[in-house]
Amino acid sequence: MSLSITALLNYFNFQSTYQSARKSKFNVVGEDTMRAIEFGINLGVPLKGLKNSKEIFERVRITFPEVSGLFVIDTNGVVFFENSISDSLRVMAIEWVRSQGEPVHYTGLKYDLYNSLNVTVGHLVLWYTPKGDTDPVQAMGLSMILYQFGIIVVCSVVLFVGVPIIFAHLSRQLKWLQYSLNVDSTEEQYVDDDVIAFRDVTTHALSEIEQLEKESEEVDE
Amino acid sequence: MNNIFSPIKLTLEQSAQLGTKRIILFSIAVILGASLLFSFLAQREFKSNLIEQLQGNAHVVGVSVESTLLKNIYHGFTLEEQRGVKSYLKKKLRHNIEIAAIQLFTVNHERILSVSSDSLFISNEIGIDEKNIVEKEIFHNEQLQGYVTVVISETYLNEKIDAITYDILTVMAISLLLTLEMVLFITGVSVAAPVASIRAIVKKVITKDFSSTLKSTSGDEMGWVAQSLNSAIGRVVSAYSKISRGKGSNKKIEAFKQKYALPESTEPSAYFKVLLGFFRPTLFMIVFAEALSMSFFPLFVKQFTQGMTSIPNEILVSLPISAFMLFWAISIPIAGIWSDKSGRRKPMATGALFVAVGFVLTSFASSFTMLIASRAVSAVGYGMVYIAAQGFVADNTTQKNRTAGMASFISCFFSGALSGAAIGGVLVDRIGYRSTFYVSTAIALGAMFFALKFINSPHIEGKSVDNKFSIKNFLMILSNKKFLSLLIFSSIPAKICLAGYMYYIAPLFLNTFGINSSSVGRFLIAYGLSMVIISPLSGRLADKTGNKHYYVLFGGSLAGVSLCIPLFVQNEFGVLMSILGLGIAHASSMSSQLSLVLGMFKDDEELGAGAVIAIYRLIERIGNIAGPLIAGVLIVTHTFHETAAMIGVGTTIGALINGLVFYSRKSGGAHD
């Protein structure tokens, strides 16, 4: 159980560290993309007219294939520019922009786009895949299971060998006791005085009964 | 030291004891070894996987820096000529805590610029592991312009590894507690109790009593011995029953019957000795089940208080917890008297059932009122188990070993609370609130099974103890000066220290040093661990020396002194020392307090142990309530460390007054 809890803790710790590291990684990409778009806005180009956004998005997605979607959305939730692998990301991006409570997305980043007067004119939403080509979280989980299994096997062997050795003396004493308690046994390995007394009392009681039995038979005859 | 292979002259009991001690040490060694090996492997895996991820991050930062620098190169500025790069890189570092440094190099690897935020990197720049460095070449028009080097933060890595290490250490401590509980119980049931039962039956036969056989169904050596023992007794019993039916001399048979104690029927009654430790699984599991929700319960309650604006949220959240405390306190005297009358098994099993039902109701609670009601149900059950377990200890100990018995109760209680709280936090993150309550329900039902199977007080079951929770009894107990002194000057201050300092001041105090909630929990574990480890040792020592009031005096004084430590050591270490000191103090005195209380009324047949403990525990609770109030009032006008010291001084004075009362020959009550 100890190993399982440690394994679980390690796995979940790694999962959350991995998620935050991944967020931090795509935050660098997102901030660069945001700056590139804001450069155009600061030149006085309206959000709708930022034609180079398409080009920027394409370049970003080629350089970072794990970026699954990029959207420029105005404050009303209208999408002006996008480059994504699926329509569902578009819907999610619009919902995110429109939502009041700022829900946390584990695989998304949202940036406010400001004009030169520091007024929010729209938003940039970046989606990324939860994992790269390989899934280190899964690999970590598998390693934890394998290590756990290996150690449990070793511990079982150690316990299997160790416990009988620890109780060897008690076990031997109990065997002696088993023979000694048998009143017909001729074993001489008494464990202690109480057992000798037990045998004496039992043997005596049995012989008394035997005597009574004999007398009873004699009466019958 | 005895060698287990040598034919040493040990009694069965000594062999069993030696085996138990060795199996405990062996289990601890195996658990520690396995945990250490696993944590080493897990940490290594964690670090290598994380470095791989951070290399990806460093690469992206490198690409980002490169693209910015290339824009300037495009406008005709070489790497060396570019301005404002330092502040740009500093900003980059601020946004990426996993990066220790960003450096720019010329084509000839001469450093142009190095920006770092990591003290470890600055102090050990040359010794950086190559794995932590990602280098990116800067090309313009297919011509190399220089290099940008991004260094992964060793501090960030260490912080992540440290967080896991603390978790692993916590789990290791909890595992050891669980292992200890399990090994103690298993060896108790399968070794100590059968050996004690064998001895008891053998002794009975020596006194010519053939009325009982050994109850054993195991197929091991113990089972074989039981078979031999039972067969010897069975032979006598069946031979006697044969002649008693025959025509022999009735006088002689009657004389035989007078000489030997024989069963009324042909079947002797089965006997199995109840050991003191048999209460532990039930108590441990109930406390464990309850503690599972300790870490998240306020958050769970908040779900029910949203939208209730008439009362401040903080007060609303505390209501179910207060209801639990209130019903726990109310149930204690009632359950105490019931357990004196009915034996310990019924209240313990019923209590466990109440706790289980309470958890089911909590998990299905759809309103705030239902939540409070469900907690009240659990609290009543908790009180039943709590008081019946103490009664069980009182039943199965004498004045000579009662302190050790009570210490066993205290260590088991804290062991369950510590383990439950630590595992509950992990569990709820993964399976959610409701499922965690289901786990608690299952554990409480398990506790009920243990109570039904192993709790038995033959000398109590069926015995009519006519003790009512009357005003007369209440006043009689309170009229004992030593009892009153112990309560007012020792027990209540101990609870004030616990509730006022440890649960109220210490977390707030630690917070001022920038320690977050999860780390505060780790500080508080020091108290529980002291209770678990030191309490049984001090209990045994107190029984051996017999001067239990010394332990009460020492514990009270040490608790007071411990609370003064933060006055002189004004940092987190000072708080830790004070918590540890308080743990040692309470571990030294709490079991002696209870043992002294029971000793004061041992000759009073009108009062059962359960009733005395119940009244004592009920009044003691004043300290739990007063502690946070006193601390809260003092904090308004004083600093944290001053408040702690004031409570500490009060506790020490109380301990000294109580010491004087116990030394005074004029005061009434029995001596320990």
PDB file of C-alpha atoms in Angstrom, chain A residues 1-209:
ATOM      1  CA  MET A   1       0.000   0.000   0.000  1.00  0.00           C
ATOM      2  CA  SER A   2       2.854   2.330   0.875  1.00  0.00           C
ATOM      3  CA  LEU A   3       4.383   1.780  -2.542  1.00  0.00           C
ATOM      4  CA  SER A   4       1.061   2.292  -4.296  1.00  0.00           C
ATOM      5  CA  ILE A   5       0.457   5.608  -2.552  1.00  0.00           C
ATOM      6  CA  THR A   6       4.018   6.754  -3.243  1.00  0.00           C
ATOM      7  CA  ALA A   7       3.610   5.697  -6.863  1.00  0.00           C
ATOM      8  CA  LEU A   8       0.306   7.521  -7.150  1.00  0.00           C
ATOM      9  CA  LEU A   9       1.728  10.668  -5.576  1.00  0.00           C
ATOM     10  CA  ASN A  10       4.733  10.564  -7.846  1.00  0.00           C
ATOM     11  CA  TYR A  11       2.576   9.973 -10.911  1.00  0.00           C
ATOM     12  CA  PHE A  12       0.126  12.776 -10.144  1.00  0.00           C
ATOM     13  CA  ASN A  13       2.902  15.155  -9.130  1.00  0.00           C
ATOM     14  CA  PHE A  14       4.619  14.487 -12.406  1.00  0.00           C
ATOM     15  CA  GLN A  15       1.360  14.925 -14.304  1.00  0.00           C
ATOM     16  CA  SER A  16       0.746  18.361 -12.784  1.00  0.00           C
ATOM     17  CA  THR A  17       4.390  19.423 -13.209  1.00  0.00           C
ATOM     18  CA  TYR A  18       4.292  18.224 -16.804  1.00  0.00           C
ATOM     19  CA  GLN A  19       1.084  20.145 -17.468  1.00  0.00           C
ATOM     20  CA  SER A  20       2.467  23.359 -16.004  1.00  0.00           C
ATOM     21  CA  ALA A  21       5.769  22.934 -17.862  1.00  0.00           C
ATOM     22  CA  ARG A  22       3.842  22.441 -21.091  1.00  0.00           C
ATOM     23  CA  LYS A  23       1.712  25.500 -20.400  1.00  0.00           C
ATOM     24  CA  SER A  24       4.847  27.529 -19.755  1.00  0.00           C
ATOM     25  CA  LYS A  25       6.360  26.265 -23.031  1.00  0.00           C
ATOM     26  CA  PHE A  26       3.372  27.298 -25.161  1.00  0.00           C
ATOM     27  CA  ASN A  27       3.056  30.531 -23.241  1.00  0.00           C
ATOM     28  CA  VAL A  28       6.355  31.574 -24.855  1.00  0.00           C
ATOM     29  CA  VAL A  29       4.863  30.812 -28.282  1.00  0.00           C
ATOM     30  CA  GLY A  30       1.600  32.567 -27.384  1.00  0.00           C
ATOM     31  CA  GLU A  31       3.317  35.714 -26.104  1.00  0.00           C
ATOM     32  CA  ASP A  32       5.468  35.973 -29.239  1.00  0.00           C
ATOM     33  CA  THR A  33       2.383  35.522 -31.430  1.00  0.00           C
ATOM     34  CA  MET A  34       0.462  38.109 -29.404  1.00  0.00           C
ATOM     35  CA  ARG A  35       3.309  40.631 -29.734  1.00  0.00           C
ATOM     36  CA  ALA A  36       3.442  40.072 -33.504  1.00  0.00           C
ATOM     37  CA  ILE A  37      -0.326  40.752 -33.779  1.00  0.00           C
ATOM     38  CA  GLU A  38      -0.206  43.754 -31.430  1.00  0.00           C
ATOM     39  CA  PHE A  39       2.584  45.227 -33.586  1.00  0.00           C
ATOM     40  CA  GLY A  40       0.043  45.564 -36.406  1.00  0.00           C
ATOM     41  CA  ILE A  41      -2.679  46.915 -34.083  1.00  0.00           C
ATOM     42  CA  ASN A  42      -0.295  49.566 -32.741  1.00  0.00           C
ATOM     43  CA  LEU A  43       0.344  50.701 -36.320  1.00  0.00           C
ATOM     44  CA  GLY A  44      -3.375  51.571 -36.445  1.00  0.00           C
ATOM     45  CA  VAL A  45      -4.591  48.566 -38.409  1.00  0.00           C
ATOM     46  CA  PRO A  46      -8.004  47.383 -37.164  1.00  0.00           C
ATOM     47  CA  LEU A  47      -8.208  43.804 -35.869  1.00  0.00           C
ATOM     48  CA  LYS A  48     -10.221  42.740 -38.877  1.00  0.00           C
ATOM     49  CA  GLY A  49      -7.571  44.087 -41.246  1.00  0.00           C
ATOM     50  CA  LEU A  50      -4.586  42.244 -39.790  1.00  0.00           C
ATOM     51  CA  LYS A  51      -4.102  40.083 -42.855  1.00  0.00           C
ATOM     52  CA  ASN A  52      -0.630  38.939 -41.820  1.00  0.00           C
ATOM     53  CA  SER A  53      -2.187  37.070 -38.894  1.00  0.00           C
ATOM     54  CA  LYS A  54      -2.871  34.149 -41.230  1.00  0.00           C
ATOM     55  CA  GLU A  55       0.786  34.030 -42.194  1.00  0.00           C
ATOM     56  CA  ILE A  56       1.906  34.278 -38.554  1.00  0.00           C
ATOM     57  CA  PHE A  57      -0.421  31.428 -37.555  1.00  0.00           C
ATOM     58  CA  GLU A  58       0.812  29.238 -40.379  1.00  0.00           C
ATOM     59  CA  ARG A  59       4.431  29.834 -39.422  1.00  0.00           C
ATOM     60  CA  VAL A  60       3.747  29.107 -35.756  1.00  0.00           C
ATOM     61  CA  ARG A  61       1.975  25.865 -36.555  1.00  0.00           C
ATOM     62  CA  ILE A  62       4.775  24.707 -38.838  1.00  0.00           C
ATOM     63  CA  THR A  63       7.447  25.531 -36.243  1.00  0.00           C
ATOM     64  CA  PHE A  64       5.435  24.063 -33.375  1.00  0.00           C
ATOM     65  CA  PRO A  65       3.272  21.206 -34.668  1.00  0.00           C
ATOM     66  CA  GLU A  66       1.904  20.637 -31.146  1.00  0.00           C
ATOM     67  CA  VAL A  67       0.005  23.928 -31.439  1.00  0.00           C
ATOM     68  CA  SER A  68      -3.395  22.664 -32.535  1.00  0.00           C
ATOM     69  CA  GLY A  69      -5.262  25.927 -33.013  1.00  0.00           C
ATOM     70  CA  LEU A  70      -4.848  29.715 -33.096  1.00  0.00           C
ATOM     71  CA  PHE A  71      -7.709  32.225 -33.166  1.00  0.00           C
ATOM     72  CA  VAL A  72      -8.046  35.991 -33.241  1.00  0.00           C
ATOM     73  CA  ILE A  73     -11.479  36.817 -31.844  1.00  0.00           C
ATOM     74  CA  ASP A  74     -12.999  40.233 -31.171  1.00  0.00           C
ATOM     75  CA  THR A  75     -14.641  41.169 -27.872  1.00  0.00           C
ATOM     76  CA  ASN A  76     -18.070  40.046 -29.151  1.00  0.00           C
ATOM     77  CA  GLY A  77     -16.846  36.573 -29.934  1.00  0.00           C
ATOM     78  CA  VAL A  78     -16.515  36.986 -33.714  1.00  0.00           C
ATOM     79  CA  VAL A  79     -13.595  35.023 -35.150  1.00  0.00           C
ATOM     80  CA  PHE A  80     -11.464  37.064 -37.612  1.00  0.00           C
ATOM     81  CA  PHE A  81      -8.523  34.780 -38.213  1.00  0.00           C
ATOM     82  CA  GLU A  82      -7.918  31.150 -37.405  1.00  0.00           C
ATOM     83  CA  ASN A  83      -5.735  28.172 -38.089  1.00  0.00           C
ATOM     84  CA  SER A  84      -6.765  24.985 -36.339  1.00  0.00           C
ATOM     85  CA  ILE A  85      -7.151  21.252 -36.721  1.00  0.00           C
ATOM     86  CA  SER A  86     -10.840  21.102 -35.791  1.00  0.00           C
ATOM     87  CA  ASP A  87     -14.041  23.143 -35.566  1.00  0.00           C
ATOM     88  CA  SER A  88     -14.580  22.109 -31.961  1.00  0.00           C
ATOM     89  CA  LEU A  89     -11.538  24.189 -30.975  1.00  0.00           C
ATOM     90  CA  ARG A  90     -13.198  27.185 -32.677  1.00  0.00           C
ATOM     91  CA  VAL A  91     -16.388  26.668 -30.622  1.00  0.00           C
ATOM     92  CA  MET A  92     -14.394  26.259 -27.425  1.00  0.00           C
ATOM     93  CA  ALA A  93     -12.377  29.414 -28.180  1.00  0.00           C
ATOM     94  CA  ILE A  94     -15.556  31.482 -28.720  1.00  0.00           C
ATOM     95  CA  GLU A  95     -17.111  30.118 -25.513  1.00  0.00           C
ATOM     96  CA  TRP A  96     -13.936  30.910 -23.606  1.00  0.00           C
ATOM     97  CA  VAL A  97     -13.884  34.498 -24.856  1.00  0.00           C
ATOM     98  CA  ARG A  98     -17.568  34.974 -24.076  1.00  0.00           C
ATOM     99  CA  SER A  99     -17.444  33.341 -20.625  1.00  0.00           C
ATOM    100  CA  GLN A 100     -17.348  35.585 -17.591  1.00  0.00           C
ATOM    101  CA  GLY A 101     -15.809  33.218 -15.046  1.00  0.00           C
ATOM    102  CA  GLU A 102     -12.489  32.643 -16.888  1.00  0.00           C
ATOM    103  CA  PRO A 103     -12.525  28.826 -16.764  1.00  0.00           C
ATOM    104  CA  VAL A 104      -9.142  27.115 -16.679  1.00  0.00           C
ATOM    105  CA  HIS A 105      -8.211  25.135 -19.782  1.00  0.00           C
ATOM    106  CA  TYR A 106      -5.346  22.693 -19.316  1.00  0.00           C
ATOM    107  CA  THR A 107      -4.428  22.827 -23.000  1.00  0.00           C
ATOM    108  CA  GLY A 108      -5.295  26.415 -23.848  1.00  0.00           C
ATOM    109  CA  LEU A 109      -3.981  29.931 -23.402  1.00  0.00           C
ATOM    110  CA  LYS A 110      -5.884  33.182 -23.832  1.00  0.00           C
ATOM    111  CA  TYR A 111      -4.377  36.647 -24.289  1.00  0.00           C
ATOM    112  CA  ASP A 112      -6.070  40.029 -24.388  1.00  0.00           C
ATOM    113  CA  LEU A 113      -5.072  42.157 -27.393  1.00  0.00           C
ATOM    114  CA  TYR A 114      -4.666  45.889 -26.651  1.00  0.00           C
ATOM    115  CA  ASN A 115      -4.486  48.859 -29.018  1.00  0.00           C
ATOM    116  CA  SER A 116      -2.121  51.812 -28.531  1.00  0.00           C
ATOM    117  CA  LEU A 117      -4.661  53.413 -26.162  1.00  0.00           C
ATOM    118  CA  ASN A 118      -4.510  50.313 -23.944  1.00  0.00           C
ATOM    119  CA  VAL A 119      -8.082  49.325 -24.799  1.00  0.00           C
ATOM    120  CA  THR A 120      -8.883  45.629 -25.264  1.00  0.00           C
ATOM    121  CA  VAL A 121      -9.834  45.108 -28.906  1.00  0.00           C
ATOM    122  CA  GLY A 122      -9.902  41.341 -28.997  1.00  0.00           C
ATOM    123  CA  HIS A 123      -8.319  38.109 -27.873  1.00  0.00           C
ATOM    124  CA  LEU A 124      -5.805  35.583 -29.055  1.00  0.00           C
ATOM    125  CA  VAL A 125      -6.592  31.978 -28.157  1.00  0.00           C
ATOM    126  CA  LEU A 126      -3.962  29.267 -28.529  1.00  0.00           C
ATOM    127  CA  TRP A 127      -4.719  25.570 -28.162  1.00  0.00           C
ATOM    128  CA  TYR A 128      -2.039  22.915 -27.850  1.00  0.00           C
ATOM    129  CA  THR A 129      -2.140  19.129 -27.749  1.00  0.00           C
ATOM    130  CA  PRO A 130      -2.088  17.560 -24.254  1.00  0.00           C
ATOM    131  CA  LYS A 131       0.985  15.548 -25.164  1.00  0.00           C
ATOM    132  CA  GLY A 132       3.762  15.462 -27.743  1.00  0.00           C
ATOM    133  CA  ASP A 133       4.838  12.515 -29.900  1.00  0.00           C
ATOM    134  CA  THR A 134       5.420  10.494 -26.770  1.00  0.00           C
ATOM    135  CA  ASP A 135       3.393  10.587 -23.575  1.00  0.00           C
ATOM    136  CA  PRO A 136       5.831  10.978 -20.671  1.00  0.00           C
ATOM    137  CA  VAL A 137       2.984  10.848 -18.129  1.00  0.00           C
ATOM    138  CA  GLN A 138       1.935   7.428 -19.375  1.00  0.00           C
ATOM    139  CA  ALA A 139       5.580   6.324 -19.458  1.00  0.00           C
ATOM    140  CA  MET A 140       5.961   7.507 -15.877  1.00  0.00           C
ATOM    141  CA  GLY A 141       2.839   5.580 -14.831  1.00  0.00           C
ATOM    142  CA  LEU A 142       4.145   2.423 -16.475  1.00  0.00           C
ATOM    143  CA  SER A 143       7.541   2.766 -14.793  1.00  0.00           C
ATOM    144  CA  MET A 144       5.855   3.227 -11.421  1.00  0.00           C
ATOM    145  CA  ILE A 145       3.818   0.034 -11.923  1.00  0.00           C
ATOM    146  CA  LEU A 146       6.892  -1.939 -12.988  1.00  0.00           C
ATOM    147  CA  TYR A 147       9.055  -0.702 -10.108  1.00  0.00           C
ATOM    148  CA  GLN A 148       6.221  -1.388  -7.692  1.00  0.00           C
ATOM    149  CA  PHE A 149       5.703  -4.904  -8.991  1.00  0.00           C
ATOM    150  CA  GLY A 150       9.432  -5.667  -8.811  1.00  0.00           C
ATOM    151  CA  ILE A 151       9.786  -4.413  -5.264  1.00  0.00           C
ATOM    152  CA  ILE A 152       6.635  -6.237  -4.101  1.00  0.00           C
ATOM    153  CA  VAL A 153       8.013  -9.515  -5.521  1.00  0.00           C
ATOM    154  CA  VAL A 154      11.346  -8.980  -3.732  1.00  0.00           C
ATOM    155  CA  CYS A 155       9.593  -8.066  -0.459  1.00  0.00           C
ATOM    156  CA  SER A 156       7.323 -11.111  -0.692  1.00  0.00           C
ATOM    157  CA  VAL A 157      10.330 -13.386  -1.085  1.00  0.00           C
ATOM    158  CA  VAL A 158      12.096 -11.685   1.844  1.00  0.00           C
ATOM    159  CA  LEU A 159       8.982 -12.042   4.033  1.00  0.00           C
ATOM    160  CA  PHE A 160       8.393 -15.629   2.900  1.00  0.00           C
ATOM    161  CA  VAL A 161      11.912 -16.552   3.969  1.00  0.00           C
ATOM    162  CA  GLY A 162      12.190 -14.239   6.986  1.00  0.00           C
ATOM    163  CA  VAL A 163       8.967 -14.856   8.904  1.00  0.00           C
ATOM    164  CA  PRO A 164       9.483 -18.622   9.435  1.00  0.00           C
ATOM    165  CA  ILE A 165      13.056 -17.945  10.604  1.00  0.00           C
ATOM    166  CA  ILE A 166      11.830 -15.357  13.106  1.00  0.00           C
ATOM    167  CA  PHE A 167       9.247 -17.716  14.539  1.00  0.00           C
ATOM    168  CA  ALA A 168      11.432 -20.835  14.250  1.00  0.00           C
ATOM    169  CA  HIS A 169      11.958 -21.191  17.981  1.00  0.00           C
ATOM    170  CA  LEU A 170       8.325 -20.632  18.866  1.00  0.00           C
ATOM    171  CA  SER A 171       7.319 -23.062  16.150  1.00  0.00           C
ATOM    172  CA  ARG A 172       9.664 -25.712  17.570  1.00  0.00           C
ATOM    173  CA  GLN A 173       8.348 -25.126  21.070  1.00  0.00           C
ATOM    174  CA  LEU A 174       4.779 -25.500  19.828  1.00  0.00           C
ATOM    175  CA  LYS A 175       5.663 -28.822  18.186  1.00  0.00           C
ATOM    176  CA  TRP A 176       7.170 -30.068  21.458  1.00  0.00           C
ATOM    177  CA  LEU A 177       4.106 -28.818  23.243  1.00  0.00           C
ATOM    178  CA  GLN A 178       1.831 -30.635  20.822  1.00  0.00           C
ATOM    179  CA  TYR A 179       3.580 -33.952  21.587  1.00  0.00           C
ATOM    180  CA  SER A 180       3.852 -33.198  25.279  1.00  0.00           C
ATOM    181  CA  LEU A 181       0.148 -32.491  25.650  1.00  0.00           C
ATOM    182  CA  ASN A 182      -0.628 -35.887  24.193  1.00  0.00           C
ATOM    183  CA  VAL A 183      -0.869 -38.066  27.286  1.00  0.00           C
ATOM    184  CA  ASP A 184      -0.059 -41.227  25.315  1.00  0.00           C
ATOM    185  CA  SER A 185       3.079 -39.740  23.846  1.00  0.00           C
ATOM    186  CA  THR A 186       6.478 -40.834  25.097  1.00  0.00           C
ATOM    187  CA  GLU A 187       8.158 -37.584  24.001  1.00  0.00           C
ATOM    188  CA  GLU A 188      10.344 -36.106  26.696  1.00  0.00           C
ATOM    189  CA  GLN A 189      10.500 -32.531  25.294  1.00  0.00           C
ATOM    190  CA  TYR A 190       8.453 -30.687  27.866  1.00  0.00           C
ATOM    191  CA  VAL A 191       8.207 -26.967  27.398  1.00  0.00           C
ATOM    192  CA  ASP A 192       7.773 -26.044  31.042  1.00  0.00           C
ATOM    193  CA  ASP A 193       6.554 -27.168  34.449  1.00  0.00           C
ATOM    194  CA  ASP A 194       2.919 -26.270  33.711  1.00  0.00           C
ATOM    195  CA  VAL A 195       2.857 -28.820  30.902  1.00  0.00           C
ATOM    196  CA  ILE A 196       4.287 -31.511  33.165  1.00  0.00           C
ATOM    197  CA  ALA A 197       1.612 -30.677  35.729  1.00  0.00           C
ATOM    198  CA  PHE A 198      -1.032 -30.767  32.976  1.00  0.00           C
ATOM    199  CA  ARG A 199       0.047 -34.251  31.948  1.00  0.00           C
ATOM    200  CA  ASP A 200       0.102 -35.415  35.560  1.00  0.00           C
ATOM    201  CA  VAL A 201      -3.387 -34.105  36.287  1.00  0.00           C
ATOM    202  CA  THR A 202      -4.839 -35.453  33.038  1.00  0.00           C
ATOM    203  CA  THR A 203      -3.186 -38.855  33.403  1.00  0.00           C
ATOM    204  CA  HIS A 204      -4.319 -39.021  36.999  1.00  0.00           C
ATOM    205  CA  ALA A 205      -7.890 -38.105  36.103  1.00  0.00           C
ATOM    206  CA  LEU A 206      -7.947 -40.726  33.341  1.00  0.00           C
ATOM    207  CA  SER A 207      -6.577 -43.429  35.617  1.00  0.00           C
ATOM    208  CA  GLU A 208      -9.145 -42.541  38.246  1.00  0.00           C
ATOM    209  CA  ILE A 209     -11.887 -42.866  35.660  1.00  0.00           C
TER     210      ILE A 209
END
